Coordinates of C-alpha atoms in Angstrom, one line a residue:
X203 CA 100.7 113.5 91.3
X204 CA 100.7 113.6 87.5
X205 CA 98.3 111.1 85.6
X206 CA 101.5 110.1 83.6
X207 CA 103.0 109.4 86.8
X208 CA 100.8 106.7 88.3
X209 CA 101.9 103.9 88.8
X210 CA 99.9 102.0 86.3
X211 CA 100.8 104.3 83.7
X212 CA 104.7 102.8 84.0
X213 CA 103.9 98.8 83.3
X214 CA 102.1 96.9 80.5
X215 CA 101.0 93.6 79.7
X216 CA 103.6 91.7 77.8
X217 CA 102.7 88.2 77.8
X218 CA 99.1 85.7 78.7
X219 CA 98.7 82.4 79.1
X220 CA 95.9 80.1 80.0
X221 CA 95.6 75.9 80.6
X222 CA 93.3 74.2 79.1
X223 CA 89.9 74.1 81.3
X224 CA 88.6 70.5 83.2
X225 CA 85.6 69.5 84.8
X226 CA 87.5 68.1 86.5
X227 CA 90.7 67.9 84.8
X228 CA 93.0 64.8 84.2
X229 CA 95.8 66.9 85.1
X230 CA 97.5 68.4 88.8
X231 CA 96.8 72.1 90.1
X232 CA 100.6 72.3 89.7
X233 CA 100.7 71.1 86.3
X234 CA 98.3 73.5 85.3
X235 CA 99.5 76.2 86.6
X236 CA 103.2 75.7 84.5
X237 CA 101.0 75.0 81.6
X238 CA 99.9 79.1 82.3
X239 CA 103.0 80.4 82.8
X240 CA 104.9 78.9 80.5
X241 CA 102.8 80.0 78.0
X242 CA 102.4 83.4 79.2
X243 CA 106.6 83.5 79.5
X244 CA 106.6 82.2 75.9
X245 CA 104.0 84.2 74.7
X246 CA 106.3 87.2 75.7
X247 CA 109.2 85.7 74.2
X248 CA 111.3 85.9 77.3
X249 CA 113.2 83.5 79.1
X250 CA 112.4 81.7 82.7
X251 CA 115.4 83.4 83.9
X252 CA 114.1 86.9 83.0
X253 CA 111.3 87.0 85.8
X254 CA 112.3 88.6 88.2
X255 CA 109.0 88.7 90.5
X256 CA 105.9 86.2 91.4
X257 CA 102.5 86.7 92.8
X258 CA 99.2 84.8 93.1
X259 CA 96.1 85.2 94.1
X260 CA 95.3 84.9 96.8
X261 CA 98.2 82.2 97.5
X262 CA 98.3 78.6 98.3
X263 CA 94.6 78.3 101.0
X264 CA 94.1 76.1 103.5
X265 CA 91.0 76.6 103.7
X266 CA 90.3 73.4 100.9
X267 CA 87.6 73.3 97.9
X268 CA 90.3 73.7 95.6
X269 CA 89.9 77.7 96.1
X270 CA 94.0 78.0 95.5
X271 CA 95.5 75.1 95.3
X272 CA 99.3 75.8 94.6
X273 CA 101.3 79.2 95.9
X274 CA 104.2 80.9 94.5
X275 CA 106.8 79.1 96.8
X276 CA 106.2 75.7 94.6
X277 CA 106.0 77.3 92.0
X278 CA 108.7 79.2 92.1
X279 CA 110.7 75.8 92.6
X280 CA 108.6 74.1 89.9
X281 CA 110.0 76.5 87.1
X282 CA 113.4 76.9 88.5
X283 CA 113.3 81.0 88.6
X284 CA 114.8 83.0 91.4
X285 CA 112.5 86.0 91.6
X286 CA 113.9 89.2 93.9
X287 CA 110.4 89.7 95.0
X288 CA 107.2 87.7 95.6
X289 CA 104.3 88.4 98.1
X290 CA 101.2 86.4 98.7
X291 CA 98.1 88.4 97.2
X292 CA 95.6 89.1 100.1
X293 CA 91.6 88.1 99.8
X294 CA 90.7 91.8 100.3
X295 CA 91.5 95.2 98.2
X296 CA 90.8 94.9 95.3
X297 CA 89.1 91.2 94.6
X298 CA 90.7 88.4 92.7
X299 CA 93.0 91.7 90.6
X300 CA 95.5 91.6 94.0
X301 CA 97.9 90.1 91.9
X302 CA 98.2 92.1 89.3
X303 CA 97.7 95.6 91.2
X304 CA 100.6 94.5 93.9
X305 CA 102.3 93.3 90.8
X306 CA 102.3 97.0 89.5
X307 CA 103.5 98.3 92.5
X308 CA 106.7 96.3 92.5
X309 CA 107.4 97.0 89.2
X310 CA 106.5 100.7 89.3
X311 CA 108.6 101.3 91.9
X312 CA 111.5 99.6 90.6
X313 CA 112.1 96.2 92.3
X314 CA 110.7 94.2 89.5
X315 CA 111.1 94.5 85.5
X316 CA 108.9 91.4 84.8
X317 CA 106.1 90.2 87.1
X318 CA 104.4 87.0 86.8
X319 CA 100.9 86.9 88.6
X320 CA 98.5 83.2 88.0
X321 CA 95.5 82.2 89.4
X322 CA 94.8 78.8 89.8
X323 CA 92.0 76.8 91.0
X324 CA 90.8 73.1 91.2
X325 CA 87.2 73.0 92.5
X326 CA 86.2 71.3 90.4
X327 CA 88.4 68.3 91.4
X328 CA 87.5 69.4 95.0
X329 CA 83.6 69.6 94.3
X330 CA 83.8 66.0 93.0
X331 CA 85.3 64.7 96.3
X332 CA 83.3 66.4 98.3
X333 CA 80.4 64.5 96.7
X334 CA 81.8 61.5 96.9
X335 CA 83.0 62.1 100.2
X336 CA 79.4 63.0 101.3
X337 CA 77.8 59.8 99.9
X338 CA 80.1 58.0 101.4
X339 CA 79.1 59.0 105.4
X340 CA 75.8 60.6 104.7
X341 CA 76.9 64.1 106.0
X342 CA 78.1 67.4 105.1
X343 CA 79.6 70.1 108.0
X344 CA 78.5 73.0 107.7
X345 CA 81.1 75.7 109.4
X346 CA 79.3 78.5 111.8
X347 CA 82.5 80.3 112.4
X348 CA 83.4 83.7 111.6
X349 CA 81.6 85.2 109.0
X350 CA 79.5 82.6 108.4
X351 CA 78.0 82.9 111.7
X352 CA 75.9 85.4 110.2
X353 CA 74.6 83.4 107.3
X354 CA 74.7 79.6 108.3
X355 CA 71.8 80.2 111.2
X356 CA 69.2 81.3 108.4
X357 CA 70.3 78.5 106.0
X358 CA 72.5 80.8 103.7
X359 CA 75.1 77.9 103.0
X360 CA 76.4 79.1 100.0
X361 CA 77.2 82.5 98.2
X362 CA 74.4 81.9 95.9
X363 CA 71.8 82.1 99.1
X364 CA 73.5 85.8 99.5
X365 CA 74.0 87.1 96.1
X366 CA 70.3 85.8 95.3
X367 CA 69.3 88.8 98.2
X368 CA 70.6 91.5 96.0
X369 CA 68.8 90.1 92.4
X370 CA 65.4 89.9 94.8
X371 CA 65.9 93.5 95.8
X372 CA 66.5 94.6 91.9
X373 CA 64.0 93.3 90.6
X374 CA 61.8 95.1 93.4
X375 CA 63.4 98.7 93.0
X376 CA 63.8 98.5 88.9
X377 CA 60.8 96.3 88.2
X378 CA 63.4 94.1 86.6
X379 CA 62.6 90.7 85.3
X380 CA 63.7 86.8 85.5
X381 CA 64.2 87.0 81.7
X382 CA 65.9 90.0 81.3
X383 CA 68.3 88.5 84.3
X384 CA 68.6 85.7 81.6
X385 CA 70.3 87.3 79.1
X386 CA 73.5 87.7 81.1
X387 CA 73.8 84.1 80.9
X388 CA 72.1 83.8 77.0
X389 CA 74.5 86.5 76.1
X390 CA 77.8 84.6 77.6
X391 CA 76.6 81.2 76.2
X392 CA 77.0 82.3 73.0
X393 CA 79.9 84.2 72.6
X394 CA 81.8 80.8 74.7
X395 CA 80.5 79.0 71.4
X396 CA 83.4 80.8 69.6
X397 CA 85.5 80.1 72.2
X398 CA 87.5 76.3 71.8
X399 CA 88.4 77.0 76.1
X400 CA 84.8 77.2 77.1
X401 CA 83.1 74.5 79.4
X402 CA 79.8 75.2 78.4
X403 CA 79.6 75.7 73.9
X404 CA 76.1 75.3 73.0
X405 CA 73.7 77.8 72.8
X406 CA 71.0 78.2 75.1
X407 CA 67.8 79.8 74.9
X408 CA 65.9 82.1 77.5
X409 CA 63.2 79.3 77.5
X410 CA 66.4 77.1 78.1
X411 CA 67.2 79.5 81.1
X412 CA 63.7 79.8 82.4
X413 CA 63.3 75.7 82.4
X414 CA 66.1 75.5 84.6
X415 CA 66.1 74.7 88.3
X416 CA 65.6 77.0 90.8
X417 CA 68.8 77.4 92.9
X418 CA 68.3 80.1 95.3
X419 CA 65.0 82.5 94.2
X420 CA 65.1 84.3 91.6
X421 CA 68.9 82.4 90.7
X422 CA 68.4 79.6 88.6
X423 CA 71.0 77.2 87.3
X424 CA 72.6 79.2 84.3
X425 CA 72.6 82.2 86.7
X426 CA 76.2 80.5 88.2
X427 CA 79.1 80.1 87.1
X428 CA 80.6 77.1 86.6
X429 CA 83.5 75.0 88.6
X430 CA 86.6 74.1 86.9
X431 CA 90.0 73.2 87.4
X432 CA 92.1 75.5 85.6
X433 CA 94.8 78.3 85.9
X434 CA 95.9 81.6 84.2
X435 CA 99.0 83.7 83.9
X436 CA 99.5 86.9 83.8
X437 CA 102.9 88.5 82.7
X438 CA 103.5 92.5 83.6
X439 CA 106.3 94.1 82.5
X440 CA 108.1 97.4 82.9
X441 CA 107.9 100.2 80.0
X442 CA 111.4 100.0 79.2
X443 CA 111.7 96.1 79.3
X444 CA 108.8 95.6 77.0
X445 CA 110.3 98.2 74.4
X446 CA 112.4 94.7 72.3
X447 CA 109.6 92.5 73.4
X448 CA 107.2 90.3 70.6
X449 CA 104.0 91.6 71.3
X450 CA 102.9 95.2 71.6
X451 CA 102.7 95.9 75.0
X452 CA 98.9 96.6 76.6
X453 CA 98.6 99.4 79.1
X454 CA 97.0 100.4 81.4
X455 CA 94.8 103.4 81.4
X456 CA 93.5 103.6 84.5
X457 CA 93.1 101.1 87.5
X458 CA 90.1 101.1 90.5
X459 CA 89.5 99.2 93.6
X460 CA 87.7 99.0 96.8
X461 CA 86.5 96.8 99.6
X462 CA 83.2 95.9 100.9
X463 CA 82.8 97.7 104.6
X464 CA 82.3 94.4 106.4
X465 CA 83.4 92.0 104.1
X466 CA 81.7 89.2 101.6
X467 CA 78.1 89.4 102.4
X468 CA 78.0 91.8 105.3
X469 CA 76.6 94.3 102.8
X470 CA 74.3 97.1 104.9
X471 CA 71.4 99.1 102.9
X472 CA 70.1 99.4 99.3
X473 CA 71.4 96.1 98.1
X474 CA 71.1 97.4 94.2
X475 CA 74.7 98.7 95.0
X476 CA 78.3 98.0 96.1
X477 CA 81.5 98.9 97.1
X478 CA 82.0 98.5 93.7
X479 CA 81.0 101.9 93.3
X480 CA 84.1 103.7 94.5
X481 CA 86.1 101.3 92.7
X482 CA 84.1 102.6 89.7
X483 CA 84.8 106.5 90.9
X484 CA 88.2 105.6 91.9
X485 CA 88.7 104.3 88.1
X486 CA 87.4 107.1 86.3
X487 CA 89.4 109.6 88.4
X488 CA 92.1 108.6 87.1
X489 CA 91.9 109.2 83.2
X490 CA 90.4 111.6 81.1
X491 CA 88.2 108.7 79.2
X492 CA 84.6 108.3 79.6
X493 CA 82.5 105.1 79.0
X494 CA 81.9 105.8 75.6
X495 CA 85.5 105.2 75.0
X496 CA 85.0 101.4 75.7
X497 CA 85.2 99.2 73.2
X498 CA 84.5 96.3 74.8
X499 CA 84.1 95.0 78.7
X500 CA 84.7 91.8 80.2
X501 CA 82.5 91.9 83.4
X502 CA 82.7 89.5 86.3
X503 CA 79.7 87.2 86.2
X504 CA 80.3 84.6 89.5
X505 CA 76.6 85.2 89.5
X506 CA 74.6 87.2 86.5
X507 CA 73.5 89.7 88.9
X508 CA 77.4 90.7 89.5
X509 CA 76.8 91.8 85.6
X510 CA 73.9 94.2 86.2
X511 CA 75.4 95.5 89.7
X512 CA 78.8 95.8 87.9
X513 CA 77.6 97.8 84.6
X514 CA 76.2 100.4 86.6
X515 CA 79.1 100.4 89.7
X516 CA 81.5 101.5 86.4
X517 CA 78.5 104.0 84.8
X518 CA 78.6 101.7 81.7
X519 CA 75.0 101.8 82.3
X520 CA 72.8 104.2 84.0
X521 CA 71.0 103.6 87.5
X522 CA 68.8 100.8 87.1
X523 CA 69.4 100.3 82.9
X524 CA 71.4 97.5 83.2
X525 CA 68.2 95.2 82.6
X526 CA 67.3 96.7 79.7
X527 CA 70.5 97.3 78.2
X528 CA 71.1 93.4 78.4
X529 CA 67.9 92.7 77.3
X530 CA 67.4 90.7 74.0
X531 CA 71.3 90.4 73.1
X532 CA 72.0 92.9 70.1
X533 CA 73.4 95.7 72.2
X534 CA 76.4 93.1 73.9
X535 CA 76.8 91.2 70.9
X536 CA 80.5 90.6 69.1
X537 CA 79.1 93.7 66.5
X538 CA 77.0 95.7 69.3
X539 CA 77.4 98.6 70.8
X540 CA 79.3 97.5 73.6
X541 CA 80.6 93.4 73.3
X542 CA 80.2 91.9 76.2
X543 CA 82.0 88.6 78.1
X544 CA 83.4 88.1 74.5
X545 CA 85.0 84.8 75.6
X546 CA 81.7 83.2 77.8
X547 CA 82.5 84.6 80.9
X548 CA 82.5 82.4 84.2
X549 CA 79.4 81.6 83.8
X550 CA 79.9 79.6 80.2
X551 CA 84.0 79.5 79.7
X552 CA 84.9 78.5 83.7
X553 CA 85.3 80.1 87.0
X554 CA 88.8 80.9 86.0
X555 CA 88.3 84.0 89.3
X556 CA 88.2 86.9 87.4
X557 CA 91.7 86.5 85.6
X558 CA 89.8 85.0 82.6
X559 CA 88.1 88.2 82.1
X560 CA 91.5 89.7 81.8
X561 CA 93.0 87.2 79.2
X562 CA 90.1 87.8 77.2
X563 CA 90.9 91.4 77.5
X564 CA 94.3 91.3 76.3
X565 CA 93.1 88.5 73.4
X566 CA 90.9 91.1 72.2
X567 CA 93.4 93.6 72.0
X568 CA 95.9 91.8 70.2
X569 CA 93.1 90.5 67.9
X570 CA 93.3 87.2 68.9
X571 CA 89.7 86.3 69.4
X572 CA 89.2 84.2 66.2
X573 CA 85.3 84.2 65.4
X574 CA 84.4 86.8 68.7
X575 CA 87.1 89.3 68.1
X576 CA 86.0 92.3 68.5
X577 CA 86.3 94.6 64.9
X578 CA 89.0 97.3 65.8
X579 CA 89.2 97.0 69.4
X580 CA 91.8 99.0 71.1
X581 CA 90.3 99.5 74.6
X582 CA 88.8 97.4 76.9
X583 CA 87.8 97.1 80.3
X584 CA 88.0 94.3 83.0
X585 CA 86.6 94.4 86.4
X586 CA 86.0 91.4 89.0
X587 CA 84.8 90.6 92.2
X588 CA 82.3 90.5 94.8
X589 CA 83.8 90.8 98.0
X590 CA 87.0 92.9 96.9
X591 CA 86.5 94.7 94.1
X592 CA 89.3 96.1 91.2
X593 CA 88.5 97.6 87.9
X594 CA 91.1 98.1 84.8
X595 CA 90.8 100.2 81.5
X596 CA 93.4 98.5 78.9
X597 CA 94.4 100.3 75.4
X598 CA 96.3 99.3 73.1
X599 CA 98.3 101.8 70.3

């Protein structure tokens, strides 16, 4: 098959939208969620009546903690659209991108003109009833089932216990340090001070990072992201439909993705690298670019060692020069060589699941970053996840 004729290459981003973020918030998981795409349907200057497909990820959860609250069957009825085609995003492939890559399909091969995909979570709300929950009998159950069979038994509660595992065993290959972990989250911190959406506005310093509490050694505090409530919207349109459409349409270059060979966690030898390196292969096969033609990158940062591990999966760094390339600020600045987590990333802005790094993407490209846009940037690229993993190159003309 032709580059020109891959599926990606036939739909564009047309419209983004975005709630505002709570800790918690005063308003419902549904209400959030129309807040998103509403926006994002306005935003493309289209009407409710013109979507024509739906997706989330990864659809309305049982499972509780406010993971994905609300799925596309209420919301569907909550906006009063009849799409021809919606289908639940799965927790695999390629990470929290499911959506919009399943979204592509439909489109690209011809059942869909306009797609909306939307994340939406409430943990925070859920985190806060948990606490209260716990103080109220004195206990918290911890499940032993399924995967976690393999981590509950040595104490690894929480993702942090297992992500912590892979920072250990990079700083032990690379000789990397605690502080030059620390300006992932230094580096996010203050681009999110620009950002009026962010959680977390005021600067920190690395003494600021260092004085933190120890979470899971060597992950402090400010090495986590932080829970919100919140929701995005995505809104992917055909070629030909986004031709009359108010804003120039983003495309994509190139898209990646892969999945880890047992799953979140399961991970088997040198733990300074992921799955996320065939998504990074798979991305790069498809298009002629190189890295150098990145303008800017929005990285997923559930944990600031996903940053380091994630630079080099997508050869924006070398093997084991993520550290350094981090490392005192200037070179991921708004005006460095390669901007980085220009809106805060999860780990300042919210836990918006890796579909904040792509609004911030498509703000950038429209030049709607205010005080951290990006001077002339016409390409970015947005990858998330830690289980699943998916990568995207966007350009704009």
């Amino acid at each position: 098959m032709k580059r020109e004729d891959y599926p990606e290459r036939q739909v564009c981003i047309t419209g983004i939208g975005q709630s505002k973020a709570g800790r918690p918030s005063d308003r419902s998981a549904m209400q959030l969620t129309l807040d998103a795409c509403l926006q994002a349907i306005a935003d493309a200057g289209i009407g409710v009546d013109d979507v024509d497909g739906l997706i989330c990820h990864p659809n309305k959860s049982s499972e509780g903690g406010g993971i994905s609250p609300v799925g596309t069957i209420e919301t569907m009825m909550a906006l009063g659209i009849r799409p021809v085609w919606t289908n639940p995003s799965s927790h695999e492939g390629p990470g929290h991108m499911a959506a919009i890559f399943d979204g592509i399909m439909a489109i690209a091969t011809g059942l869909c003109r306009h797609v909306l995909c939307f994340r939406t979570v409430a943990q925070a709300t859920a985190r806060a009833s948990s606490r209260a929950s716990t103080l109220l009998t004195g206990s918290r159950q911890r499940v032993d089932s399924g995967n976690n069979a393999y981590f509950v038994p040595y104490h690894a509660h929480s993702p942090v216990n297992l992500w912590a595992l892979y920072a250990q065993a990079y700083f032990d290959k690379y000789g990397a340090s605690e502080e030059q972990l620390g300006w992932v989250a230094v580096n996010g911190r203050r681009h999110a001070g620009h950002n009026p959406n962010a959680i977390y506005r005021k600067p920190i310093t690395i003494d600021d990072y260092l004085d933190a509490r120890m979470i899971s050694t060597p992950l402090r505090l400010y090495d986590c992201d932080t829970h919100i409530d919140g929701s995005t919207a995505i809104l992917l349109s055909s070629k030909d439909a986004a031709k009359d459409l108010r804003n120039p349409p983003i495309d994509f270059e190139a898209i990646g993705m892969s999945v880890g060979t047992f799953g979140e966690g399961l991970h088997t030898g040198d733990f300074t690298m992921t799955p996320a390196e065939k998504c990074g292969d798979m991305l790069w096969n498809r298009t002629d670019w190189t890295p150098e033609d990145v303008d800017c990158a929005q990285i997923y940062d559930g944990f600031s060692i996903h940053v380091w591990l994630w630079l080099e999966a997508v050869r924006l760094c070398g093997r084991g020069e993520a550290a350094g390339f981090i490392a005192g600020g200037q070179r991921t600045a708004i005006d460095g060589e390669l901007p980085l987590n220009t809106g805060g990333g999860q780990l300042s802005a919210g836990r918006f699941h890796g579909f904040g790094h792509i609004h911030e993407a498509c703000l950038q490209l429209w030049g709607r970053g205010g005080d951290r846009q990006v001077p002339g940037a016409k390409s970015c690229m947005a990858v998330n996840g830690g289980y699943g993993y998916g990568a995207m190159l966007l350009k704009r003309d």
